[in-house]
């Protein structure tokens, strides 16, 4: 009888305890579109204790932008989903290079590494990644994130400052400049 009881306790702890104590469980994820975790708790409405910092205000197609998600004070976080989206857009743009061991790339809208997420449930104060600008973006964008502090507390829609594309209108499709050259001739 004691052996059965021990097996039950061991099985219970192995299956249910990780889900009760930590984020993420293997089946917990954050939706690519709504940025909501797949469990039944409402997001926090208070100001988030997290910021998204970026290395540049402007970008050109193919540029790499360093993006840092950081806790303010000792807030810490266990899970997150970070994407770049055009202003008023609802799908991720560009791709991420995974450089931080606490991060992993996600596939959203059939595009590999179009979002980045946590690779483990360790408490983090800061994660850094590199975003690569796509070649077909024309509008301003922001980085947007959902950050999960614990199973009861998460914030949706945390935004970075706005980044502006620096597309030169004086360059045609061949890449040659259309600028006019003016000469002053004195007699």
GROMACS .gro file of C-alpha atoms in nm:
model
  187
    1UNK     CA    1   0.000   0.000   0.000
    2UNK     CA    2   0.281   0.242   0.085
    3UNK     CA    3   0.450   0.178  -0.251
    4UNK     CA    4   0.130   0.274  -0.441
    5UNK     CA    5   0.090   0.591  -0.234
    6UNK     CA    6   0.451   0.692  -0.301
    7UNK     CA    7   0.410   0.633  -0.674
    8UNK     CA    8   0.093   0.845  -0.678
    9UNK     CA    9   0.264   1.134  -0.495
   10UNK     CA   10   0.565   1.114  -0.725
   11UNK     CA   11   0.340   1.108  -1.034
   12UNK     CA   12   0.129   1.399  -0.905
   13UNK     CA   13   0.436   1.610  -0.833
   14UNK     CA   14   0.594   1.533  -1.168
   15UNK     CA   15   0.284   1.614  -1.370
   16UNK     CA   16   0.099   1.890  -1.188
   17UNK     CA   17   0.350   2.075  -0.971
   18UNK     CA   18   0.550   2.234  -1.255
   19UNK     CA   19   0.229   2.382  -1.396
   20UNK     CA   20   0.124   2.519  -1.059
   21UNK     CA   21   0.459   2.673  -0.969
   22UNK     CA   22   0.606   2.803  -1.290
   23UNK     CA   23   0.562   2.958  -1.632
   24UNK     CA   24   0.575   2.836  -1.896
   25UNK     CA   25   0.438   2.488  -1.895
   26UNK     CA   26   0.517   2.295  -2.207
   27UNK     CA   27   0.167   2.364  -2.338
   28UNK     CA   28   0.153   2.732  -2.235
   29UNK     CA   29   0.201   2.976  -2.517
   30UNK     CA   30   0.122   3.334  -2.612
   31UNK     CA   31  -0.093   3.380  -2.922
   32UNK     CA   32   0.091   3.543  -3.215
   33UNK     CA   33  -0.202   3.769  -3.306
   34UNK     CA   34  -0.372   3.871  -2.980
   35UNK     CA   35  -0.053   3.836  -2.771
   36UNK     CA   36  -0.265   3.675  -2.498
   37UNK     CA   37  -0.142   3.373  -2.300
   38UNK     CA   38  -0.358   3.061  -2.332
   39UNK     CA   39  -0.490   3.063  -1.978
   40UNK     CA   40  -0.794   3.221  -1.818
   41UNK     CA   41  -0.658   3.524  -1.630
   42UNK     CA   42  -0.719   3.883  -1.739
   43UNK     CA   43  -0.416   4.101  -1.822
   44UNK     CA   44  -0.307   4.373  -1.582
   45UNK     CA   45  -0.431   4.725  -1.659
   46UNK     CA   46  -0.171   4.906  -1.448
   47UNK     CA   47   0.142   5.057  -1.601
   48UNK     CA   48   0.379   4.772  -1.685
   49UNK     CA   49   0.700   4.740  -1.481
   50UNK     CA   50   0.889   4.664  -1.807
   51UNK     CA   51   1.036   4.861  -2.096
   52UNK     CA   52   1.145   4.779  -2.450
   53UNK     CA   53   1.462   4.964  -2.550
   54UNK     CA   54   1.593   4.979  -2.908
   55UNK     CA   55   1.937   5.072  -3.041
   56UNK     CA   56   1.815   5.301  -3.323
   57UNK     CA   57   1.532   5.546  -3.400
   58UNK     CA   58   1.552   5.479  -3.775
   59UNK     CA   59   1.612   5.175  -3.991
   60UNK     CA   60   1.668   5.073  -4.351
   61UNK     CA   61   1.580   4.736  -4.510
   62UNK     CA   62   1.824   4.473  -4.386
   63UNK     CA   63   1.940   4.679  -4.086
   64UNK     CA   64   1.992   4.504  -3.755
   65UNK     CA   65   1.838   4.665  -3.447
   66UNK     CA   66   1.927   4.553  -3.096
   67UNK     CA   67   1.611   4.515  -2.885
   68UNK     CA   68   1.615   4.479  -2.507
   69UNK     CA   69   1.320   4.384  -2.288
   70UNK     CA   70   1.397   4.487  -1.932
   71UNK     CA   71   1.229   4.477  -1.592
   72UNK     CA   72   1.212   4.800  -1.394
   73UNK     CA   73   1.335   4.752  -1.039
   74UNK     CA   74   1.303   4.396  -0.917
   75UNK     CA   75   0.986   4.306  -1.112
   76UNK     CA   76   1.145   4.017  -1.304
   77UNK     CA   77   0.956   3.808  -1.560
   78UNK     CA   78   0.929   3.443  -1.658
   79UNK     CA   79   0.767   3.457  -2.001
   80UNK     CA   80   0.727   3.695  -2.292
   81UNK     CA   81   0.644   3.729  -2.660
   82UNK     CA   82   0.814   4.012  -2.850
   83UNK     CA   83   0.738   4.119  -3.208
   84UNK     CA   84   0.792   4.411  -3.444
   85UNK     CA   85   0.472   4.543  -3.601
   86UNK     CA   86   0.396   4.832  -3.832
   87UNK     CA   87   0.197   5.106  -3.656
   88UNK     CA   88  -0.167   4.987  -3.649
   89UNK     CA   89  -0.051   4.654  -3.796
   90UNK     CA   90  -0.154   4.320  -3.654
   91UNK     CA   91   0.112   4.085  -3.791
   92UNK     CA   92   0.483   4.063  -3.711
   93UNK     CA   93   0.736   4.208  -3.955
   94UNK     CA   94   1.104   4.124  -3.990
   95UNK     CA   95   1.290   3.843  -3.820
   96UNK     CA   96   1.492   3.798  -3.503
   97UNK     CA   97   1.843   3.660  -3.460
   98UNK     CA   98   1.850   3.456  -3.142
   99UNK     CA   99   2.157   3.568  -2.943
  100UNK     CA  100   2.044   3.535  -2.579
  101UNK     CA  101   2.027   3.181  -2.429
  102UNK     CA  102   1.707   3.281  -2.246
  103UNK     CA  103   1.529   3.341  -2.578
  104UNK     CA  104   1.399   3.133  -2.867
  105UNK     CA  105   1.249   3.221  -3.203
  106UNK     CA  106   0.883   3.160  -3.281
  107UNK     CA  107   0.706   3.106  -3.610
  108UNK     CA  108   0.410   3.339  -3.657
  109UNK     CA  109   0.219   3.361  -3.986
  110UNK     CA  110   0.448   3.095  -4.140
  111UNK     CA  111   0.757   3.311  -4.093
  112UNK     CA  112   1.044   3.159  -3.892
  113UNK     CA  113   1.174   3.379  -3.606
  114UNK     CA  114   0.910   3.648  -3.667
  115UNK     CA  115   0.868   3.667  -3.288
  116UNK     CA  116   1.091   3.590  -2.993
  117UNK     CA  117   0.993   3.426  -2.666
  118UNK     CA  118   1.137   3.281  -2.345
  119UNK     CA  119   1.342   2.962  -2.377
  120UNK     CA  120   1.292   2.868  -2.010
  121UNK     CA  121   1.087   2.963  -1.704
  122UNK     CA  122   1.377   3.117  -1.511
  123UNK     CA  123   1.310   3.463  -1.369
  124UNK     CA  124   1.475   3.720  -1.597
  125UNK     CA  125   1.557   4.086  -1.544
  126UNK     CA  126   1.658   4.153  -1.904
  127UNK     CA  127   1.677   3.978  -2.242
  128UNK     CA  128   1.838   4.111  -2.558
  129UNK     CA  129   1.782   4.009  -2.918
  130UNK     CA  130   1.861   4.137  -3.266
  131UNK     CA  131   1.585   4.225  -3.514
  132UNK     CA  132   1.651   4.231  -3.888
  133UNK     CA  133   1.438   4.477  -4.088
  134UNK     CA  134   1.256   4.328  -4.388
  135UNK     CA  135   1.308   4.462  -4.740
  136UNK     CA  136   0.940   4.535  -4.803
  137UNK     CA  137   0.849   4.761  -4.510
  138UNK     CA  138   0.745   5.118  -4.584
  139UNK     CA  139   0.586   5.246  -4.263
  140UNK     CA  140   0.681   5.324  -3.908
  141UNK     CA  141   0.693   5.039  -3.660
  142UNK     CA  142   0.711   4.955  -3.293
  143UNK     CA  143   0.819   4.655  -3.095
  144UNK     CA  144   0.529   4.517  -2.895
  145UNK     CA  145   0.536   4.259  -2.618
  146UNK     CA  146   0.338   4.057  -2.370
  147UNK     CA  147   0.533   4.002  -2.050
  148UNK     CA  148   0.437   3.737  -1.794
  149UNK     CA  149   0.558   3.796  -1.440
  150UNK     CA  150   0.376   3.491  -1.301
  151UNK     CA  151   0.054   3.298  -1.360
  152UNK     CA  152  -0.159   3.579  -1.214
  153UNK     CA  153   0.022   3.885  -1.349
  154UNK     CA  154   0.093   3.968  -1.711
  155UNK     CA  155   0.085   4.278  -1.928
  156UNK     CA  156  -0.019   4.287  -2.295
  157UNK     CA  157   0.074   4.550  -2.554
  158UNK     CA  158   0.391   4.694  -2.402
  159UNK     CA  159   0.539   4.916  -2.675
  160UNK     CA  160   0.878   5.054  -2.765
  161UNK     CA  161   0.929   5.397  -2.911
  162UNK     CA  162   0.839   5.432  -3.280
  163UNK     CA  163   1.106   5.353  -3.538
  164UNK     CA  164   1.097   5.530  -3.874
  165UNK     CA  165   1.220   5.385  -4.204
  166UNK     CA  166   1.486   5.594  -4.376
  167UNK     CA  167   1.401   5.505  -4.732
  168UNK     CA  168   1.558   5.746  -4.976
  169UNK     CA  169   1.304   5.868  -5.231
  170UNK     CA  170   1.588   5.995  -5.447
  171UNK     CA  171   1.695   5.642  -5.539
  172UNK     CA  172   1.520   5.455  -5.822
  173UNK     CA  173   1.476   5.081  -5.866
  174UNK     CA  174   1.825   5.037  -6.008
  175UNK     CA  175   1.974   5.197  -5.700
  176UNK     CA  176   2.108   5.497  -5.896
  177UNK     CA  177   2.046   5.844  -5.766
  178UNK     CA  178   1.799   6.072  -5.943
  179UNK     CA  179   1.949   6.383  -5.787
  180UNK     CA  180   2.000   6.676  -6.018
  181UNK     CA  181   2.341   6.833  -6.030
  182UNK     CA  182   2.345   7.209  -6.065
  183UNK     CA  183   2.644   7.394  -6.209
  184UNK     CA  184   2.717   7.757  -6.176
  185UNK     CA  185   2.899   7.900  -6.474
  186UNK     CA  186   3.064   8.237  -6.444
  187UNK     CA  187   3.191   8.430  -6.738
   0.00000   0.00000   0.00000
